[in-house]
CSV table of C-alpha atoms (C1' of nucleotides) in Angstrom, one decimal:
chain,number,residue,atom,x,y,z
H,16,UNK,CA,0.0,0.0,0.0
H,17,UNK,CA,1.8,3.4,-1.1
H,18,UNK,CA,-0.1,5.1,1.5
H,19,UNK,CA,2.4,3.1,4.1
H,20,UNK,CA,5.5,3.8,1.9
H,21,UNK,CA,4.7,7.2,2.6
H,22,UNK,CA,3.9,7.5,5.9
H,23,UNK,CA,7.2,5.3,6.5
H,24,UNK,CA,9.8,7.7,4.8
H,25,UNK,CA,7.7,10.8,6.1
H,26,UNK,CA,8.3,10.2,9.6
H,27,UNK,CA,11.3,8.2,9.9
H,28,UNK,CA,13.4,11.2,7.9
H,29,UNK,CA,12.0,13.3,10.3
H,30,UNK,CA,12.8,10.7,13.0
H,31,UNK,CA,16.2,10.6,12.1
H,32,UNK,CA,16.3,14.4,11.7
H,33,UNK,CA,14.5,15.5,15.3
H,34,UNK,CA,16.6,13.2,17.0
H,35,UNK,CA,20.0,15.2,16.3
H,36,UNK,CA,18.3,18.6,15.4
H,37,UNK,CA,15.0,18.7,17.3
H,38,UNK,CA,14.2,20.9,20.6
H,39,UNK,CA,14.7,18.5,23.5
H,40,UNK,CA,14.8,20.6,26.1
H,41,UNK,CA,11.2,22.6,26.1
H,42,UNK,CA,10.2,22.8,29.9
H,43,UNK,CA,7.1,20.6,29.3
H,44,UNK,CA,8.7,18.0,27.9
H,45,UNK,CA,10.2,16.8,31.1
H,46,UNK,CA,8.4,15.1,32.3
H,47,UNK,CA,5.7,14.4,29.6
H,48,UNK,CA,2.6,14.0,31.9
H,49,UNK,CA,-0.7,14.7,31.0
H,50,UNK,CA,-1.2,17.5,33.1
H,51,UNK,CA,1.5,18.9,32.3
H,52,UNK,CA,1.7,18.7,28.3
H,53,UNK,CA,-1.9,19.9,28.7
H,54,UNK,CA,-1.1,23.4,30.5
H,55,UNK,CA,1.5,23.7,27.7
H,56,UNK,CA,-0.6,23.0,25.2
H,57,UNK,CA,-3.5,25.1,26.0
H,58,UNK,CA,-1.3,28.3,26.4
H,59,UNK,CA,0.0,27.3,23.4
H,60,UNK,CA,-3.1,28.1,21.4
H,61,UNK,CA,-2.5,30.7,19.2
H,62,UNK,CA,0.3,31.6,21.2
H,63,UNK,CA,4.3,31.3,20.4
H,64,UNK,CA,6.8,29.4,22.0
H,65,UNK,CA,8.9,32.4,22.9
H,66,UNK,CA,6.0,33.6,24.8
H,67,UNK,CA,4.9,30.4,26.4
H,68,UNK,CA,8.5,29.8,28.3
H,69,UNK,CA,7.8,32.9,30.8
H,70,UNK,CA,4.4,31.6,31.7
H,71,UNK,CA,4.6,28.0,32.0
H,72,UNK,CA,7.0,27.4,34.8
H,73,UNK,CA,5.2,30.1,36.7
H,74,UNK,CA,2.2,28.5,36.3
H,75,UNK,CA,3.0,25.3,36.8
H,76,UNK,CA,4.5,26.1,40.4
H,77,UNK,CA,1.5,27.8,41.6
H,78,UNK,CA,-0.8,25.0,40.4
H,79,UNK,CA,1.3,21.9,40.2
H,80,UNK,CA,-1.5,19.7,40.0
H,81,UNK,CA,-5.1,19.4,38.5
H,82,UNK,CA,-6.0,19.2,41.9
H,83,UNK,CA,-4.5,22.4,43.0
H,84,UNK,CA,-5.8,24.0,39.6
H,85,UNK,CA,-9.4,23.0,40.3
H,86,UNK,CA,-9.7,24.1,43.6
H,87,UNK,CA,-8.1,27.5,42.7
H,88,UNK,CA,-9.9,30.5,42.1
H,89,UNK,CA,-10.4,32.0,38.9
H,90,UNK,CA,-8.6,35.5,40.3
H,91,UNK,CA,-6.0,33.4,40.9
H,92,UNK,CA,-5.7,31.6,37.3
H,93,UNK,CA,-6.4,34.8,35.4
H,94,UNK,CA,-3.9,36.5,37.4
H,95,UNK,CA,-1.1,33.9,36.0
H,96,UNK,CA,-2.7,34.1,32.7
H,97,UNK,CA,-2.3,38.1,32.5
H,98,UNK,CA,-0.6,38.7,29.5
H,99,UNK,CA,-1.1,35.6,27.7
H,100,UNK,CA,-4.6,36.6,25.7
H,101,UNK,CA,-7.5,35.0,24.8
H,102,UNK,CA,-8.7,34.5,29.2
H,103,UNK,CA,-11.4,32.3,27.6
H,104,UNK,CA,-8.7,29.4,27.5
H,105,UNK,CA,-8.0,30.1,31.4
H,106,UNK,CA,-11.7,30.1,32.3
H,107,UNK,CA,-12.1,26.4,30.5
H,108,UNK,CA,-9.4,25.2,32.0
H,109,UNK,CA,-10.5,25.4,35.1
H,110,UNK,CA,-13.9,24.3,34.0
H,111,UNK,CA,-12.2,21.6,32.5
H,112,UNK,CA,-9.7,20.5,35.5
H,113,UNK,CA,-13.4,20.8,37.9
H,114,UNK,CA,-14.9,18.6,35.4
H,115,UNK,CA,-11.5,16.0,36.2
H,116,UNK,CA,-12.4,15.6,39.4
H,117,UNK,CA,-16.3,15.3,39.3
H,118,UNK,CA,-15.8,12.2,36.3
H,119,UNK,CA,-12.6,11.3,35.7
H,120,UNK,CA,-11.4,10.8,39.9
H,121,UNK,CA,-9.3,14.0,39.5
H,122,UNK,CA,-7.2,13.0,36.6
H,123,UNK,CA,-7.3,13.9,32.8
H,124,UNK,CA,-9.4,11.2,30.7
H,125,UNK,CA,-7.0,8.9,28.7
H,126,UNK,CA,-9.1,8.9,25.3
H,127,UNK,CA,-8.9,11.5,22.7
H,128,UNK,CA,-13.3,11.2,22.8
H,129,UNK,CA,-13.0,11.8,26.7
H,130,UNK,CA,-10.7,15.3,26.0
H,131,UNK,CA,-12.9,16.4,23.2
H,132,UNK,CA,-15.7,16.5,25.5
H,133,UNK,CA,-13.7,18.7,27.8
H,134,UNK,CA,-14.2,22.7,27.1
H,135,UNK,CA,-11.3,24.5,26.0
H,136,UNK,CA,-10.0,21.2,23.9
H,137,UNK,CA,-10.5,20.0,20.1
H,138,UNK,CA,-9.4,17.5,17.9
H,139,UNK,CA,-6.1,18.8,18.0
H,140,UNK,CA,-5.2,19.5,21.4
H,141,UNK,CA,-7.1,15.8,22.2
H,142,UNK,CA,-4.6,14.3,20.1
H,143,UNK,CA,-1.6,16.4,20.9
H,144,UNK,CA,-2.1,15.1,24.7
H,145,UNK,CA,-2.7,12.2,23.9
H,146,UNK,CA,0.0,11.5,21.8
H,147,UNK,CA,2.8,13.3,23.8
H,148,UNK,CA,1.6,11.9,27.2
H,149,UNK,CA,1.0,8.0,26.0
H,150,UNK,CA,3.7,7.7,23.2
H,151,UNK,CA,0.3,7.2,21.0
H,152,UNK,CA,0.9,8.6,17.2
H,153,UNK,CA,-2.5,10.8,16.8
H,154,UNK,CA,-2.8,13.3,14.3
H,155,UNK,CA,-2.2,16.6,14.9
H,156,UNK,CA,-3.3,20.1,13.3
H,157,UNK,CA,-1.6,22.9,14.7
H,158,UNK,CA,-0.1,26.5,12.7
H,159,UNK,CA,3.3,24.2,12.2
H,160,UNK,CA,1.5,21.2,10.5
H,161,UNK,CA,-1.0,23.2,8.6
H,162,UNK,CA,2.1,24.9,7.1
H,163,UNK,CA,4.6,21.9,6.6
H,164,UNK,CA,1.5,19.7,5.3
H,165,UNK,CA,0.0,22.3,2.7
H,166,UNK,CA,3.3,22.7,1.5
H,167,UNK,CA,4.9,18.6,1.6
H,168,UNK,CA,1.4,17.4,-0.1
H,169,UNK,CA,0.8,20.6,-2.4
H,170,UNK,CA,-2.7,21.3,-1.0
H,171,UNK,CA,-3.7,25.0,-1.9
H,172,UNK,CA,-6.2,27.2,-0.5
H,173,UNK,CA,-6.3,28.8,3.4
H,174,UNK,CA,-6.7,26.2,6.0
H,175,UNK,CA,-9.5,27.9,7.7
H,176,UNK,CA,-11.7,26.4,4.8
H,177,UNK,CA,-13.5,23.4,5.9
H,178,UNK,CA,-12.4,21.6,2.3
H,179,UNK,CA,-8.7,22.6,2.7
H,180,UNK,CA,-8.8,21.7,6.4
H,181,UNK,CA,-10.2,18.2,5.5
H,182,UNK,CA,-7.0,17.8,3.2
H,183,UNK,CA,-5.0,18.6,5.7
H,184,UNK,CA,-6.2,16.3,8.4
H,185,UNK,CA,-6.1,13.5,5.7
H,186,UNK,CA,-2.4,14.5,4.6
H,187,UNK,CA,-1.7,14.2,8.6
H,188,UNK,CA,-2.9,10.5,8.8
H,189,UNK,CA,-0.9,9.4,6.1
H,190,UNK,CA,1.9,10.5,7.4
H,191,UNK,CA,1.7,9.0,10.9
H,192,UNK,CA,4.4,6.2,12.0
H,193,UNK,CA,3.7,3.2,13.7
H,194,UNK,CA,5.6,4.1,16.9
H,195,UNK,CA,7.3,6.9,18.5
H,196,UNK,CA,4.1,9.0,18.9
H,197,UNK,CA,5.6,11.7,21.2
H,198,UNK,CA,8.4,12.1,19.5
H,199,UNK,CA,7.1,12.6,16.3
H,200,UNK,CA,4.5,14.8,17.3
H,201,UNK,CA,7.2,17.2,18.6
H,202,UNK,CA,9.3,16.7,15.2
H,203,UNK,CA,6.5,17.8,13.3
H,204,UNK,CA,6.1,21.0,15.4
H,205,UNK,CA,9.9,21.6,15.3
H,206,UNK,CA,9.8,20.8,11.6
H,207,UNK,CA,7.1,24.0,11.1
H,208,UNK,CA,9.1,26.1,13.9
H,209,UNK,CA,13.0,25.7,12.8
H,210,UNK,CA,12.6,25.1,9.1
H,211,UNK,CA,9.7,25.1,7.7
H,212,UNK,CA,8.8,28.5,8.5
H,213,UNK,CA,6.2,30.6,7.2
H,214,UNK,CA,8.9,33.1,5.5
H,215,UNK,CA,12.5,31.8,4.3
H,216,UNK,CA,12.2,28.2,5.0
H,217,UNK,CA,15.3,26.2,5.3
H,218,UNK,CA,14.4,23.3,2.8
H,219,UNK,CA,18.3,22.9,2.3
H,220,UNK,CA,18.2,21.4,5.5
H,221,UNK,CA,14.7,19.6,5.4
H,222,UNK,CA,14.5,15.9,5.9
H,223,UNK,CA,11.5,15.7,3.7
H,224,UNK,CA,12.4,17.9,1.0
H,225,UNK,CA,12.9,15.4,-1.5
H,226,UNK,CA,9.5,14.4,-1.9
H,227,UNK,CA,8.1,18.1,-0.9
H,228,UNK,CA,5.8,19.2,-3.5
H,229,UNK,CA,6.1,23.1,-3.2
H,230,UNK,CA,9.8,22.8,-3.1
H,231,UNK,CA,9.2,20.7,-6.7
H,232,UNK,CA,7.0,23.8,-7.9
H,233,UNK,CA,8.9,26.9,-6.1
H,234,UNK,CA,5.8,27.0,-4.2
H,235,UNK,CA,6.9,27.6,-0.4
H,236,UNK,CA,5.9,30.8,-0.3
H,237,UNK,CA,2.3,30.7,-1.8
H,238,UNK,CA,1.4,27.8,0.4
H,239,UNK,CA,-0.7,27.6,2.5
H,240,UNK,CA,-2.7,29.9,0.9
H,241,UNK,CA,-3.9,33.2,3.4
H,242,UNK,CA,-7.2,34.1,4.3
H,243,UNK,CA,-8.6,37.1,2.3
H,244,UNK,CA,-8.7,39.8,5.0
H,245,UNK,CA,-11.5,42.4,5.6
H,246,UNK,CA,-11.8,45.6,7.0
H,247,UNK,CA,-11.5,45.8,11.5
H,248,UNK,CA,-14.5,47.5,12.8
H,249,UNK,CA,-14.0,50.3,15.0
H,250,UNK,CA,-15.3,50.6,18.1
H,251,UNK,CA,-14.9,53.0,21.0
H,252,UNK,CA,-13.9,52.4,24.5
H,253,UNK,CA,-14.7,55.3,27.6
H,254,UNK,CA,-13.1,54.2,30.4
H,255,UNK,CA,-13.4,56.2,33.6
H,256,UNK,CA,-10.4,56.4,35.8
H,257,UNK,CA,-11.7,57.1,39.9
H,258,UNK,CA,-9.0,58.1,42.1
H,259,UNK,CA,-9.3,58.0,45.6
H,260,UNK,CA,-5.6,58.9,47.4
H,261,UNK,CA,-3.5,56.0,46.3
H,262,UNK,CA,-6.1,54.1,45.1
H,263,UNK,CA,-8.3,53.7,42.2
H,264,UNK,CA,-11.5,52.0,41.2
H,265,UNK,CA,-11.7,49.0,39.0
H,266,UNK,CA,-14.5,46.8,37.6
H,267,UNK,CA,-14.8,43.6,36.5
H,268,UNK,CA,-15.8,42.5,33.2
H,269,UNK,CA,-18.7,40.8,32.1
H,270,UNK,CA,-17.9,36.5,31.9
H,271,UNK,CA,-18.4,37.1,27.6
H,272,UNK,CA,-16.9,39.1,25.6
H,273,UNK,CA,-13.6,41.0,25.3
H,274,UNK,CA,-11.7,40.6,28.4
H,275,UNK,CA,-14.1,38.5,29.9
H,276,UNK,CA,-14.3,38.0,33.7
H,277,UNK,CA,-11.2,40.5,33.9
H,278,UNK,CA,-10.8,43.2,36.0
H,279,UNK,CA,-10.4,46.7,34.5
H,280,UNK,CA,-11.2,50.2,34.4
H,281,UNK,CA,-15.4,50.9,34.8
H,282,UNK,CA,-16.5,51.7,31.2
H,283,UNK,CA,-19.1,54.3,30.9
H,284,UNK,CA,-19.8,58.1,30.2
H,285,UNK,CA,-17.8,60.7,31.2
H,286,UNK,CA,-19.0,64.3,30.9
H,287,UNK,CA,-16.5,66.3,29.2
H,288,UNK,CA,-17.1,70.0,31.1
H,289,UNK,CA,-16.0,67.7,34.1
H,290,UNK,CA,-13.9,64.9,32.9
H,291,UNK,CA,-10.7,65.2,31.8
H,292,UNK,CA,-9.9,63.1,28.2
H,293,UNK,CA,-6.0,61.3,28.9
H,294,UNK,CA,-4.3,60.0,25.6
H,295,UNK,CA,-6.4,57.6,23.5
H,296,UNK,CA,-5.0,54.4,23.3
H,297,UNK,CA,-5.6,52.2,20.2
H,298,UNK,CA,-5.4,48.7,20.8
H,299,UNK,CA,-5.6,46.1,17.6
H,300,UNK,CA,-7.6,42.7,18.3
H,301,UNK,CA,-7.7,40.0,15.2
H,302,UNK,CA,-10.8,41.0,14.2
H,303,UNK,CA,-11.4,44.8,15.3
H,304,UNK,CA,-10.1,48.5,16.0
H,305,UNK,CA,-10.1,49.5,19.8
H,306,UNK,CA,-10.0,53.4,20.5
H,307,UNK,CA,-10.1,53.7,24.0
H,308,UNK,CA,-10.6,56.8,25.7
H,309,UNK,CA,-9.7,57.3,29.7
H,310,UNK,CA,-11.2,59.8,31.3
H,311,UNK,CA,-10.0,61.6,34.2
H,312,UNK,CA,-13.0,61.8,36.8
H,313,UNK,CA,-13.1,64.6,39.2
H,314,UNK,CA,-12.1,63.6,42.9
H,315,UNK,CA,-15.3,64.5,44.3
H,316,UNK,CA,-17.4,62.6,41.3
H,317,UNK,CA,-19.8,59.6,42.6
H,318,UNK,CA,-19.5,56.5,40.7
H,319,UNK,CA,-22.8,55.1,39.0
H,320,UNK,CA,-24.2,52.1,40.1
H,321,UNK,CA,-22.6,48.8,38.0
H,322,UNK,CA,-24.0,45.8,37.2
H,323,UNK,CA,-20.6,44.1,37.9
H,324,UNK,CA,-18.3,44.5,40.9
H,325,UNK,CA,-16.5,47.2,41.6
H,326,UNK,CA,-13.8,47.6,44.2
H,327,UNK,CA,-11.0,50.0,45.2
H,328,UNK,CA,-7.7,48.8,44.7
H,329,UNK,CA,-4.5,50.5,45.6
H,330,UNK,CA,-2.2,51.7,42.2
H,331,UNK,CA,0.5,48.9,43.1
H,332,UNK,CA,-1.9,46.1,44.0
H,333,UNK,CA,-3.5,46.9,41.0
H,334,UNK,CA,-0.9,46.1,38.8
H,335,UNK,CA,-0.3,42.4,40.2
H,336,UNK,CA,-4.0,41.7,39.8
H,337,UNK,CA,-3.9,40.2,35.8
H,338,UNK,CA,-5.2,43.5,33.8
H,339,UNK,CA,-5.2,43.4,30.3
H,340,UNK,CA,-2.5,45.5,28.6
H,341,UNK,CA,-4.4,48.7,27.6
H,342,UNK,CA,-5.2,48.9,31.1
H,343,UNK,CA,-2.1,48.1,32.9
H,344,UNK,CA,-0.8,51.1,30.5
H,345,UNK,CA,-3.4,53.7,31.2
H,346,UNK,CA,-3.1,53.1,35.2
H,347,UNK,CA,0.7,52.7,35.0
H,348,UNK,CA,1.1,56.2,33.3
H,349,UNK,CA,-1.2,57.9,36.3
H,350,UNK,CA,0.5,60.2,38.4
H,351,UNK,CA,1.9,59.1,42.2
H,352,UNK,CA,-0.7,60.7,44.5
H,353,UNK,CA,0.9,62.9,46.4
X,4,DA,C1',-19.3,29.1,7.1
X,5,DA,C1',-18.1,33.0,9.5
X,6,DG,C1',-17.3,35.7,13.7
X,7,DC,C1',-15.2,36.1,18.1
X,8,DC,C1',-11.3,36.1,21.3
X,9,DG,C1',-5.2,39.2,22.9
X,10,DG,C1',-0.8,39.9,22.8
X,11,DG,C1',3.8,39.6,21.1
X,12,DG,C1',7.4,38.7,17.6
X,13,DA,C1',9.1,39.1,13.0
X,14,DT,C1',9.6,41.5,8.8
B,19,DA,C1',1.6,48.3,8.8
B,20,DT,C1',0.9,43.3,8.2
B,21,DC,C1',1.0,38.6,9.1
B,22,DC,C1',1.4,34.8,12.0
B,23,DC,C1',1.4,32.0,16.0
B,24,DA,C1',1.3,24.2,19.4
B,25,DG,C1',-7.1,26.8,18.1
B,26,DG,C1',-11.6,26.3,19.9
B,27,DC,C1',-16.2,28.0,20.7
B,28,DT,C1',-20.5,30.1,19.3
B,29,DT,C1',-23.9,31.4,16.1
DNA sequence: AAGCCGGGGAT
DNA sequence: ATCCCAGGCTT
């Protein structure tokens, strides 16, 4: 069966390869344990390696265990999260780790159907536990494979398409091995991360160039194919800025939308005969515009009535609380009271 | 199928 | 400025 042929040479070349040129020392990879490849994993969403390595250790000494993680609260996971983006993943983690101990006697499930049911976790990450944690060879779909895959099997068209994606998952099965799971579920990630990168890829030094098809066509740097971007909406953000001596007033977020469950500065109304506008801050999401616009409120001004908590904090405490970055910015720019 | 959700790094 | 990153959830 070629199919076998394939998935041989694929992943014993890149075997060969990882095992003299691949990352080895990544802190989650010692040891691989479930919990542990799963924190990494999650943060890893969407998020880069280079960014991952000052949260992780952190993280993982402060909630060492799912245990630990489900009994903490969510203050104290979004505060470790500050700074990582997207705070959903935090708030499904600890869903998720609570779920652990209420079905699966406080330990994640050991079935890629058991993760899946578990928020903050798809096909993907599933299989990326799985396989890193049991030594299983699963599939796996991340940025790094989407690139190396679209490009070794010459499928065109942006992977967020549900046809392209299909390809891609298909290309990924052919390709697994037999054993080494773990290991070749890192090579393929240190493949996309060290070589096969998105610009100037090192195909000189690629263990699969010889049967890659966009090296065959000069095609590295049409595939994958991108996403045909649209205009970012605007919006505007008043946020209201309360002193009160050394302290200031902050609010938490509603549990949807952006910065969800986070605490920041009280959004509202400011009157501008009273109020005094600071610097606008624009702030770029993936999908829109943020102008925000702090306003300076008047010592003696009363603060409306919120339908989510409010509370004093004092500027320094503030700061350690987990407060998304606009905010940290606009509070750490404030004058020292006097 | 498309929109939503952050922040940082690279170019 | 723009793109991309160890994606998943919701509508």
């Amino acid at each position: 069966m070629p199919s076998c042929r394939l998935a041989d040479d694929f992943a014993a070349r890149l075997l060969a390869w990882w095992d003299e040129h691949g990352r080895h020392d990544l802190p989650w990879q010692h040891p691989r344990t479930a919990y542990r490849v799963w924190v990494a994993e999650i943060m890893l969403q969407q998020t880069q390696v280079s960014t991952v390595i000052h949260y992780y250790r952190p993280f993982l000494q402060r909630f060492p265990d799912l245990q630990t993680l489900a009994c903490a609260g969510i203050d104290d996971i979004m505060s470790a999260w500050s700074g990582l983006g997207y705070y959903r993943r935090a708030v499904h983690m600890h869903r998720a780790a609570q779920l652990c101990m209420q079905l699966h006697k406080g330990a994640l499930p050991t079935t890629a159907e058991a993760l899946l049911a578990l928020p903050g976790i798809g096909r993907s990450t599933a299989n990326a536990i799985i396989s890193q944690s049991l030594d299983l060879p699963l599939p796996i779909l991340d940025g790094n494979l989407k690139r190396v895959l679209a490009r070794h099997a010459g499928i065109a068209g942006w992977p967020g398409e549900r046809s392209v994606e299909r390809k891609l998952w298909l290309a990924a099965e052919l390709r697994l091995p037999q054993h080494r799971g773990a290991d070749y579920a890192q090579a393929c990630m240190d493949l996309g991360a060290t070589l096969c990168r998105r610009r100037q890829p090192r195909c000189g030094d690629c263990p699969v160039a010889g049967d890659c098809h966009a090296l065959q066509l000069s095609q590295q740097d049409e595939l994958p194919g991108r996403r045909q971007r649209r205009a970012k909406t605007q919006r505007q953000l008043q946020l209201l800025v309360y002193r009160r001596g050394d302290q200031i007033l902050l609010q938490k977020r509603p549990a949807i939308g952006i910065w969800a469950s986070m605490w920041s500065l009280p959004e509202g109304t400011a009157d501008p005969r009273s109020a005094q506008a600071m610097q606008v801050i624009r702030h770029e999401l993936t999908h829109l515009q943020l102008h925000i616009t702090p306003w300076l409120m008047p010592e003696t001004a009363e603060c409306m009535v919120a339908d989510t908590p409010l509370q004093w904090y004092k500027l320094r405490e503030s700061l350690q609380l987990g407060l998304p970055k606009p905010i940290r910015d606009i509070i750490a720019q404030l004058p020292e009271p006097d």
